[in-house]
Structures are given as C-alpha cells and as structure tokens.
mmCIF file of C-alpha atoms in Angstrom:
data_model
loop_
_atom_site.group_PDB
_atom_site.id
_atom_site.type_symbol
_atom_site.label_atom_id
_atom_site.label_comp_id
_atom_site.label_asym_id
_atom_site.label_seq_id
_atom_site.Cartn_x
_atom_site.Cartn_y
_atom_site.Cartn_z
ATOM 1 C CA MET A 1 11.281 13.864 49.887
ATOM 2 C CA ASN A 2 13.812 11.194 49.146
ATOM 3 C CA ARG A 3 15.185 10.440 45.711
ATOM 4 C CA THR A 4 13.373 7.119 45.316
ATOM 5 C CA LYS A 5 9.994 8.503 46.010
ATOM 6 C CA ARG A 6 10.456 11.336 43.655
ATOM 7 C CA LEU A 7 11.517 8.947 40.961
ATOM 8 C CA ALA A 8 8.482 6.716 41.656
ATOM 9 C CA ILE A 9 6.058 9.729 41.467
ATOM 10 C CA MET A 10 7.690 10.913 38.301
ATOM 11 C CA LEU A 11 7.480 7.436 36.638
ATOM 12 C CA ALA A 12 3.813 7.096 37.705
ATOM 13 C CA GLY A 13 3.083 10.638 36.137
ATOM 14 C CA VAL A 14 4.765 9.504 32.806
ATOM 15 C CA LEU A 15 2.873 6.276 32.861
ATOM 16 C CA SER A 16 -0.433 8.019 33.494
ATOM 17 C CA LEU A 17 0.168 10.435 30.777
ATOM 18 C CA SER A 18 1.001 7.585 28.294
ATOM 19 C CA LEU A 19 -2.227 5.880 29.305
ATOM 20 C CA LEU A 20 -4.278 8.963 28.862
ATOM 21 C CA ALA A 21 -2.784 9.646 25.398
ATOM 22 C CA GLY A 22 -3.644 6.074 24.435
ATOM 23 C CA GLN A 23 -7.219 6.524 25.652
ATOM 24 C CA ALA A 24 -7.633 9.738 23.894
ATOM 25 C CA MET A 25 -6.523 8.153 20.559
ATOM 26 C CA ALA A 26 -8.644 5.104 21.114
ATOM 27 C CA GLN A 27 -11.745 7.236 21.604
ATOM 28 C CA THR A 28 -11.315 9.132 18.434
ATOM 29 C CA GLY A 29 -10.328 6.061 16.483
ATOM 30 C CA GLU A 30 -8.049 8.294 14.246
ATOM 31 C CA PRO A 31 -4.263 8.256 14.184
ATOM 32 C CA PRO A 32 -2.384 11.404 15.129
ATOM 33 C CA GLN A 33 -2.286 13.942 12.245
ATOM 34 C CA GLY A 34 0.479 13.769 9.863
ATOM 35 C CA ARG A 35 0.568 9.855 9.875
ATOM 36 C CA PRO A 36 -1.391 7.658 7.458
ATOM 37 C CA LYS A 37 -4.028 5.495 8.837
ATOM 38 C CA MET A 38 -2.916 1.932 8.944
ATOM 39 C CA MET A 39 -5.095 -0.524 7.115
ATOM 40 C CA HIS A 40 -6.232 -3.591 8.966
ATOM 41 C CA ARG A 41 -7.594 -6.791 7.373
ATOM 42 C CA GLY A 42 -11.158 -6.142 6.267
ATOM 43 C CA GLU A 43 -10.523 -2.345 5.771
ATOM 44 C CA GLY A 44 -9.302 -2.879 2.172
ATOM 45 C CA MET A 45 -5.719 -4.174 2.942
ATOM 46 C CA GLY A 46 -4.689 -5.850 -0.208
ATOM 47 C CA GLN A 47 -8.007 -4.982 -1.946
ATOM 48 C CA PRO A 48 -7.487 -3.270 -5.250
ATOM 49 C CA ASP A 49 -8.984 0.142 -5.854
ATOM 50 C CA PRO A 50 -9.259 0.517 -9.623
ATOM 51 C CA ALA A 51 -10.407 4.170 -9.371
ATOM 52 C CA ARG A 52 -7.388 5.251 -7.409
ATOM 53 C CA HIS A 53 -5.089 3.336 -9.667
ATOM 54 C CA LEU A 54 -6.560 5.107 -12.656
ATOM 55 C CA GLN A 55 -6.216 8.492 -10.958
ATOM 56 C CA ARG A 56 -2.573 7.740 -10.192
ATOM 57 C CA LEU A 57 -1.974 6.694 -13.860
ATOM 58 C CA THR A 58 -3.806 9.762 -15.101
ATOM 59 C CA THR A 59 -1.712 12.106 -12.782
ATOM 60 C CA ASN A 60 1.604 10.448 -13.559
ATOM 61 C CA LEU A 61 1.135 9.769 -17.166
ATOM 62 C CA GLY A 62 -1.265 12.629 -18.208
ATOM 63 C CA LEU A 63 -3.957 10.117 -19.715
ATOM 64 C CA THR A 64 -6.453 11.608 -22.001
ATOM 65 C CA THR A 65 -10.123 11.003 -21.397
ATOM 66 C CA GLU A 66 -10.163 8.432 -24.135
ATOM 67 C CA GLN A 67 -7.250 6.599 -22.616
ATOM 68 C CA GLN A 68 -8.992 6.628 -19.214
ATOM 69 C CA GLU A 69 -12.120 5.057 -20.735
ATOM 70 C CA LYS A 70 -10.019 2.353 -22.363
ATOM 71 C CA ILE A 71 -7.905 1.572 -19.213
ATOM 72 C CA LYS A 72 -10.725 1.692 -16.538
ATOM 73 C CA PRO A 73 -12.359 -1.761 -17.698
ATOM 74 C CA ILE A 74 -8.818 -3.275 -17.593
ATOM 75 C CA LEU A 75 -8.268 -2.155 -14.164
ATOM 76 C CA ASP A 76 -11.785 -3.213 -12.960
ATOM 77 C CA GLU A 77 -11.074 -6.720 -14.351
ATOM 78 C CA GLU A 78 -7.853 -6.946 -12.624
ATOM 79 C CA ALA A 79 -9.483 -5.725 -9.225
ATOM 80 C CA ALA A 80 -12.092 -8.562 -9.761
ATOM 81 C CA GLN A 81 -9.484 -11.256 -10.360
ATOM 82 C CA LEU A 82 -7.408 -10.036 -7.490
ATOM 83 C CA LYS A 83 -10.441 -10.184 -5.204
ATOM 84 C CA ALA A 84 -11.207 -13.651 -6.521
ATOM 85 C CA THR A 85 -7.818 -14.865 -5.378
ATOM 86 C CA ASP A 86 -9.066 -14.281 -1.708
ATOM 87 C CA ASN A 87 -11.308 -17.119 -2.211
ATOM 88 C CA GLU A 88 -8.586 -19.599 -3.519
ATOM 89 C CA LYS A 89 -6.721 -21.624 -1.128
ATOM 90 C CA LEU A 90 -3.185 -20.419 -2.006
ATOM 91 C CA THR A 91 0.026 -20.242 0.071
ATOM 92 C CA GLY A 92 1.714 -16.897 0.525
ATOM 93 C CA ALA A 93 4.100 -17.588 -2.342
ATOM 94 C CA GLU A 94 1.416 -18.872 -4.692
ATOM 95 C CA ARG A 95 -0.594 -15.738 -3.927
ATOM 96 C CA ARG A 96 2.327 -13.522 -4.663
ATOM 97 C CA THR A 97 2.957 -15.344 -7.949
ATOM 98 C CA ARG A 98 -0.603 -14.993 -8.948
ATOM 99 C CA MET A 99 -0.752 -11.345 -8.074
ATOM 100 C CA LYS A 100 2.458 -10.785 -10.097
ATOM 101 C CA GLU A 101 0.931 -12.526 -13.075
ATOM 102 C CA LEU A 102 -2.283 -10.482 -12.868
ATOM 103 C CA HIS A 103 -0.212 -7.253 -12.586
ATOM 104 C CA GLY A 104 1.950 -8.191 -15.461
ATOM 105 C CA ALA A 105 -1.067 -9.073 -17.699
ATOM 106 C CA THR A 106 -2.707 -5.778 -16.660
ATOM 107 C CA PHE A 107 0.491 -3.879 -17.515
ATOM 108 C CA GLU A 108 0.712 -5.496 -20.935
ATOM 109 C CA LYS A 109 -2.977 -4.730 -21.739
ATOM 110 C CA ILE A 110 -2.492 -0.966 -20.763
ATOM 111 C CA ARG A 111 0.870 -0.478 -22.537
ATOM 112 C CA PRO A 112 -0.588 -0.386 -26.157
ATOM 113 C CA ILE A 113 -3.124 2.286 -25.188
ATOM 114 C CA LEU A 114 -0.264 4.592 -24.137
ATOM 115 C CA THR A 115 1.844 7.017 -26.275
ATOM 116 C CA PRO A 116 5.617 6.114 -26.622
ATOM 117 C CA GLU A 117 6.429 8.902 -24.057
ATOM 118 C CA GLN A 118 3.679 7.441 -21.603
ATOM 119 C CA GLN A 119 5.086 4.093 -22.076
ATOM 120 C CA LYS A 120 8.494 5.123 -21.037
ATOM 121 C CA LYS A 121 7.012 6.731 -17.837
ATOM 122 C CA HIS A 122 4.805 3.603 -17.214
ATOM 123 C CA ASP A 123 7.887 1.460 -17.554
ATOM 124 C CA ALA A 124 9.687 3.442 -15.010
ATOM 125 C CA MET A 125 6.694 3.357 -12.651
ATOM 126 C CA ARG A 126 6.560 -0.349 -12.907
ATOM 127 C CA GLU A 127 10.347 -0.815 -12.352
ATOM 128 C CA ARG A 128 10.120 1.477 -9.153
ATOM 129 C CA MET A 129 7.236 -0.752 -8.044
ATOM 130 C CA GLN A 130 9.174 -3.868 -8.518
ATOM 131 C CA ASP A 131 12.192 -2.555 -6.832
ATOM 132 C CA ARG A 132 10.150 -1.506 -3.848
ATOM 133 C CA ASN A 133 8.421 -4.928 -3.707
ATOM 134 C CA LYS A 134 11.838 -6.614 -3.882
ATOM 135 C CA ALA A 135 13.026 -4.514 -0.952
ATOM 136 C CA HIS A 136 10.060 -5.424 1.060
ATOM 137 C CA GLN A 137 10.558 -9.203 0.379
ATOM 138 C CA MET A 138 14.207 -9.099 1.491
ATOM 139 C CA LYS A 139 14.938 -10.711 4.885
ATOM 140 C CA PRO A 140 16.817 -8.562 7.275
ATOM 141 C CA ALA A 141 19.977 -10.549 6.803
ATOM 142 C CA GLU A 142 19.796 -9.969 3.013
ATOM 143 C CA ALA A 143 18.932 -6.203 3.127
ATOM 144 C CA PRO A 144 21.636 -4.111 1.606
ATOM 145 C CA ALA A 145 23.967 -2.169 3.974
ATOM 146 C CA LYS A 146 23.203 1.587 4.261
#
C-alpha cells in the first residue's frame, strides 16, 4: 500500500474515533470525569445559590449555628434581588455595577455578625474574589505577562 493511501486510512480512522467519542459523550450528557460540568444559560448560570454560599461561608469562616441563622435571610434577599435584575433591561456594564452594589451591600450586612477573626477571613475572601473578577474582566492585551 502506498504512503498516501495509508495516511488517508489513518486519518479516516482518527476522524471516526473522534466522532464516536463525541457521540458517546452526547448520549450520556455528562462531561468526562474529572472536569466540572459547564453551565449553560437556563441551568443556573449567574443564578445565585444562597445555600451553597452559606455552606462556603460556614466552611471557610467556621460560622456558628446562630450566625448561619442570621446570615441565611441576608443571602436569600441578595439572591432574590440578583434574580430580579434578570427582568431589568440593563447593559452588561450596568448589570455588573448592579451586581457589585448588591454584593457590597450583602457583605456589609454580614460583616457585623462575624467575630473579628472571621471578619479578617471574610475580608480576605472578598479581596480574592475581587482580584479574580478583575482578572476575568481584563482584555487579553491588558492581561499581565506571566
């Protein structure tokens, strides 16, 4: 068999395997293990989850049951307000500003409930989140060199 035919057969085989792998993944509807499922609009993307947020705060800050009971309604209120922004006709920048305002207000409501040590940890968590958000908002040309 000449080289061109062998190359064509190998290429067809690789293409077939790629298509079969894609079909198998499409049938299960699940991403390969080890990778998080990507969220698509309508599957909760951008939708707040107060229970998960409270769990994360509890784990990271060591919240007491009493603190959790005080913080839960604050997070529920924030989630409702964030969800309401979906119905508002806002530009992307306006939506980001509104979300930032809501997160800031929630942060300020939660802060007095925390102990001084928890406040320091919460401040650090917020700073990391803001840094991460700034990094995501940078345009490729503005991104810092590695």
